[in-house]
Short mmCIF file of C-alpha atoms in Angstrom, two decimals:
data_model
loop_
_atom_site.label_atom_id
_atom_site.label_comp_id
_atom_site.label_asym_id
_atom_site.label_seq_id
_atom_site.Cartn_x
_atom_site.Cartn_y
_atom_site.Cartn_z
CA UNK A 44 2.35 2.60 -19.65
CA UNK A 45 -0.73 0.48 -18.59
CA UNK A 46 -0.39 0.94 -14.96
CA UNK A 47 -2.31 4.54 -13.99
CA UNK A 48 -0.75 5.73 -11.02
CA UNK A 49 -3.35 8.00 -9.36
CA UNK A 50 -3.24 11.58 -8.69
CA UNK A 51 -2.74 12.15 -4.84
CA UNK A 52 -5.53 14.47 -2.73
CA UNK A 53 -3.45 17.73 -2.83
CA UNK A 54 -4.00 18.20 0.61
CA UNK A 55 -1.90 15.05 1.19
CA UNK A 56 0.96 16.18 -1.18
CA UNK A 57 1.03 19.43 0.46
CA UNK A 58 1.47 17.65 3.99
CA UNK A 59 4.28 15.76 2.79
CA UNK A 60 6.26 18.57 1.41
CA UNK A 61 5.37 20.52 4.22
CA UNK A 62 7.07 17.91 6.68
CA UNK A 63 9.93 17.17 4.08
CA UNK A 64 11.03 20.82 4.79
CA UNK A 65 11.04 21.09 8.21
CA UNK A 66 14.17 20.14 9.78
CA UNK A 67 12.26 19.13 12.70
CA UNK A 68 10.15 16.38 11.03
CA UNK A 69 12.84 14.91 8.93
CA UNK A 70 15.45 14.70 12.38
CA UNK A 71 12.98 12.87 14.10
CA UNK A 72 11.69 10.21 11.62
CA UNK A 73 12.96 6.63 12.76
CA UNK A 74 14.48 6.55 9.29
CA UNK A 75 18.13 6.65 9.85
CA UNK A 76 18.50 6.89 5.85
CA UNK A 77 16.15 9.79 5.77
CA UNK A 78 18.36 11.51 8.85
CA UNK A 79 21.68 10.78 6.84
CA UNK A 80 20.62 11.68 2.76
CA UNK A 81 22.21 14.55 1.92
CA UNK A 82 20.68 16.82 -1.36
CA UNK A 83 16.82 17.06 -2.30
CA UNK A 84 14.45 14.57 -1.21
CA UNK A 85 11.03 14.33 -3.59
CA UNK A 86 7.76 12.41 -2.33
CA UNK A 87 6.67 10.22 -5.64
CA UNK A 88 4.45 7.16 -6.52
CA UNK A 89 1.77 8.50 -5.07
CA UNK A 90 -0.58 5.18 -3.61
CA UNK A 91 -3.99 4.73 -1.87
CA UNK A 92 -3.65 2.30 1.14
CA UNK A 93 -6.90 0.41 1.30
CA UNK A 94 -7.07 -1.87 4.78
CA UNK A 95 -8.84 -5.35 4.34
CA UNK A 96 -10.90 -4.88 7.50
CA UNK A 97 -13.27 -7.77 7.14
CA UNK A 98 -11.97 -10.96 5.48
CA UNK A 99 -15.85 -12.81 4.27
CA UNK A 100 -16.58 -15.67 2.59
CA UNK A 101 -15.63 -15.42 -1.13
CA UNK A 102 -19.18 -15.34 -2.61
CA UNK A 103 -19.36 -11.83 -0.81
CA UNK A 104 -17.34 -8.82 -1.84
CA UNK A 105 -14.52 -7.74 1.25
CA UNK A 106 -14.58 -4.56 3.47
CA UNK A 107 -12.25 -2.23 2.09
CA UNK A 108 -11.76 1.23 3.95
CA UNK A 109 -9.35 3.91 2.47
CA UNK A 110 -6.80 4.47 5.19
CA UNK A 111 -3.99 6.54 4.01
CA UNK A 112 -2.12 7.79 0.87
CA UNK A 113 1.73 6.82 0.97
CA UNK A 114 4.57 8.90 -0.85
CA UNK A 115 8.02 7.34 -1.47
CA UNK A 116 10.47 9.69 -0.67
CA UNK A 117 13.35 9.43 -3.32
CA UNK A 118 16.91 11.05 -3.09
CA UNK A 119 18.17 11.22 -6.75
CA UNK A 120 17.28 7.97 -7.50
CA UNK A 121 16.26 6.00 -5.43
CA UNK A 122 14.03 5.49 -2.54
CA UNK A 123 15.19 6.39 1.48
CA UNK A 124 11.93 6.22 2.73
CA UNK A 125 7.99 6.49 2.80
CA UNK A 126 5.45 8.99 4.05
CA UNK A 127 2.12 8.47 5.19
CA UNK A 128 -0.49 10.70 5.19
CA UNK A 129 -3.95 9.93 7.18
CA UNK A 130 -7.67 11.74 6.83
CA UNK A 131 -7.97 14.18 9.77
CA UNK A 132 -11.37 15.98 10.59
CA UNK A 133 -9.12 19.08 8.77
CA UNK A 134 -8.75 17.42 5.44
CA UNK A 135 -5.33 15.13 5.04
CA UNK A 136 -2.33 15.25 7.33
CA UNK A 137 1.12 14.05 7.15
CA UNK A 138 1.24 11.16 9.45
CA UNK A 139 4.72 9.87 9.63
CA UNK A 140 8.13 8.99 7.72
CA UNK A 141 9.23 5.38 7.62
CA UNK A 142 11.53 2.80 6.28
CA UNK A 143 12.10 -1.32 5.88
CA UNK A 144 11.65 -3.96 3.31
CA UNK A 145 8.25 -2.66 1.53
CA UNK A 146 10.32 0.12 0.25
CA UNK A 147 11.84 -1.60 -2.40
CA UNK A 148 9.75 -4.53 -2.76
CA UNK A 149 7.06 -1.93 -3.61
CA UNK A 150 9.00 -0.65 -6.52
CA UNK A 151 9.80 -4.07 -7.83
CA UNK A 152 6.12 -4.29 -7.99
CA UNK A 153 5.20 -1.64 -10.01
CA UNK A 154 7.92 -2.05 -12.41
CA UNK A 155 6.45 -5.83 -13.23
CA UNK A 156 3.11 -4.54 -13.34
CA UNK A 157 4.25 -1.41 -15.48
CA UNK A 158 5.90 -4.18 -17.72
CA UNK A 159 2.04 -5.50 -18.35
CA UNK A 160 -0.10 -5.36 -21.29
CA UNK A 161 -3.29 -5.18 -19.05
CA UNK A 162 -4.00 -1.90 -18.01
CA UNK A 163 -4.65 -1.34 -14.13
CA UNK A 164 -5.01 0.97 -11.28
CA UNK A 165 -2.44 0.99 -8.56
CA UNK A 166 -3.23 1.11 -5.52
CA UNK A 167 -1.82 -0.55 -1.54
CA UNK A 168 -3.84 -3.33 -0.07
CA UNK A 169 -3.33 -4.15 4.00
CA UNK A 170 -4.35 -7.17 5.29
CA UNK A 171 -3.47 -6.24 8.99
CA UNK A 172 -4.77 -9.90 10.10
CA UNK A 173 -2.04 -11.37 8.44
CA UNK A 174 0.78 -8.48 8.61
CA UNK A 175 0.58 -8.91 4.67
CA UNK A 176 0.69 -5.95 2.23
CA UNK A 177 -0.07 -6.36 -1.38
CA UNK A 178 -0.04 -3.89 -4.78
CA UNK A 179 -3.48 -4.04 -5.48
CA UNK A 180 -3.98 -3.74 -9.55
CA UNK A 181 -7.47 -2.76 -9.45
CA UNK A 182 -8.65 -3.55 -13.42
CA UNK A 183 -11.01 -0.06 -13.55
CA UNK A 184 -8.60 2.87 -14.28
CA UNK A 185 -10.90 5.42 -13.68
CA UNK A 186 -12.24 4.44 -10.88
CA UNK A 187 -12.32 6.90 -7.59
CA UNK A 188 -9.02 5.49 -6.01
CA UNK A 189 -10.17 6.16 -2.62
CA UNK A 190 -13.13 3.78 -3.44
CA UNK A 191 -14.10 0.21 -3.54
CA UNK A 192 -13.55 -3.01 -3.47
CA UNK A 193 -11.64 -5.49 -5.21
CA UNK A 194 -13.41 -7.30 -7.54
CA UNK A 195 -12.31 -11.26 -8.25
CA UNK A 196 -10.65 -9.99 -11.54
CA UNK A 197 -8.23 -7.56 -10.04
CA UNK A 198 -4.83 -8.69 -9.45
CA UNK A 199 -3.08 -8.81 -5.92
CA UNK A 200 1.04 -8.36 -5.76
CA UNK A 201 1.96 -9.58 -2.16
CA UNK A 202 5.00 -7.70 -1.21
CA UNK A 203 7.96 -9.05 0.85
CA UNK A 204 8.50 -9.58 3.21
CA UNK A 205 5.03 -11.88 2.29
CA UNK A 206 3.22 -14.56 5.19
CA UNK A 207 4.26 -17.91 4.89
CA UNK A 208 3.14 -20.14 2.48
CA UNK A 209 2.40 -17.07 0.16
CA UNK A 210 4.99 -15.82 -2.38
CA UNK A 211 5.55 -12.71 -2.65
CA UNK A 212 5.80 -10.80 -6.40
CA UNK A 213 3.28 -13.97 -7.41
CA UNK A 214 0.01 -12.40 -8.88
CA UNK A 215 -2.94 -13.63 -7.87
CA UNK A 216 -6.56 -12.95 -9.25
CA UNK A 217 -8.67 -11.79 -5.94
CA UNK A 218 -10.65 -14.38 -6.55
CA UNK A 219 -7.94 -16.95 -5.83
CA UNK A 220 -6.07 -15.07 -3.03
CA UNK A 221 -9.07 -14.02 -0.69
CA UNK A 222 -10.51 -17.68 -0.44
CA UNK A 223 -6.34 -18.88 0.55
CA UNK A 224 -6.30 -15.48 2.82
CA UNK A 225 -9.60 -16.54 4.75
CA UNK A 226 -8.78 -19.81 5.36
CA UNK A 227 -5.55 -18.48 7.37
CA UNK A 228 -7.55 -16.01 9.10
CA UNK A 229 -10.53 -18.10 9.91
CA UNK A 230 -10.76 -19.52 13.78
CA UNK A 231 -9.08 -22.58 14.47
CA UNK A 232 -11.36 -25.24 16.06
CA UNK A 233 -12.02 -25.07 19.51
CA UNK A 234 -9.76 -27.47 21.76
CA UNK A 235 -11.80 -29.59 24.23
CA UNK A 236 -10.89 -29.74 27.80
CA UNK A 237 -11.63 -33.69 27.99
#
């Protein structure tokens, strides 16, 4: 298989099990399908969430900042939910349980990129200025997941449900997306009062 899926901080594994037992944690997710699974549930696919914090012109490399790792949760076989785990002060803590559309349109990403011959990193990419979330197929596989940027080779998966105008399951080089992504994000021009 081409596409390395990294290995999680253990820390952040252990949070997620942690909060996967406890009756408490699982009744109160806002994840009715979490609430109403019945057997075990198993946090897998194990995937960096970089945030896009600072869209820049494409002849200089973006702000990336590691924000989270994110578990799906699977019931046999399938997946009822996702996890979130954030960087405390204390080392990695569960965050919270949730549901919706990137659920499966995450795993229909990985399984094209698993069907490539290029080998590639996986990892989450947020672009919170545009409510857009891609698979980010970063092209060094032993690079630090929790590190870098993406460089204009790697290959961006926008997931649906994907902005306008952008398709989503389309790869796109970085190079090609960030220049489209910037121009959506850049200030409109100034309306006059005359």
């Amino acid at each position: 298989m081409p596409l390395h899926v990294p290995s999680a901080p253990a820390p952040a594994l252990r949070s997620v099990l942690t909060a996967l037992g406890s009756p408490t944690a699982v009744r109160e997710a806002r994840t009715s399908a979490l609430r109403s699974v019945q057997g075990p549930l198993s946090p897998e696919l194990p995937l960096p969430v970089h945030v896009l914090d600072r869209i820049t012109p494409a002849r200089t490399a973006p702000l990336t900042r590691l924000a989270a790792w994110r578990f799906l949760i699977r019931s046999e076989s399938r997946a009822v939910a996702a996890a979130d785990t954030v960087l405390t002060p204390d080392g990695w803590a569960f965050s919270h349980f949730f549901e919706g559309p990137y659920l499966a349109s995450t795993e229909l990403a990985v399984r094209q990129a698993e069907a490539s011959a290029t080998p590639y990193q996986a990892r989450l990419l947020s672009i919170p200025e545009l409510y857009m979330l891609t698979l980010w197929l970063h092209g060094d596989t032993d690079a630090d997941p929790a590190a870098g940027v993406p460089a204009p080779s790697d290959v961006l998966v926008p997931l649906a449900p994907a902005p306008p105008g952008i398709a989503a399951h389309r790869p796109h080089r970085v190079a090609d997306l960030l220049p489209v992504i910037s121009l959506r994000v850049a200030p409109g021009p100034l309306l006059s009062s005359a």
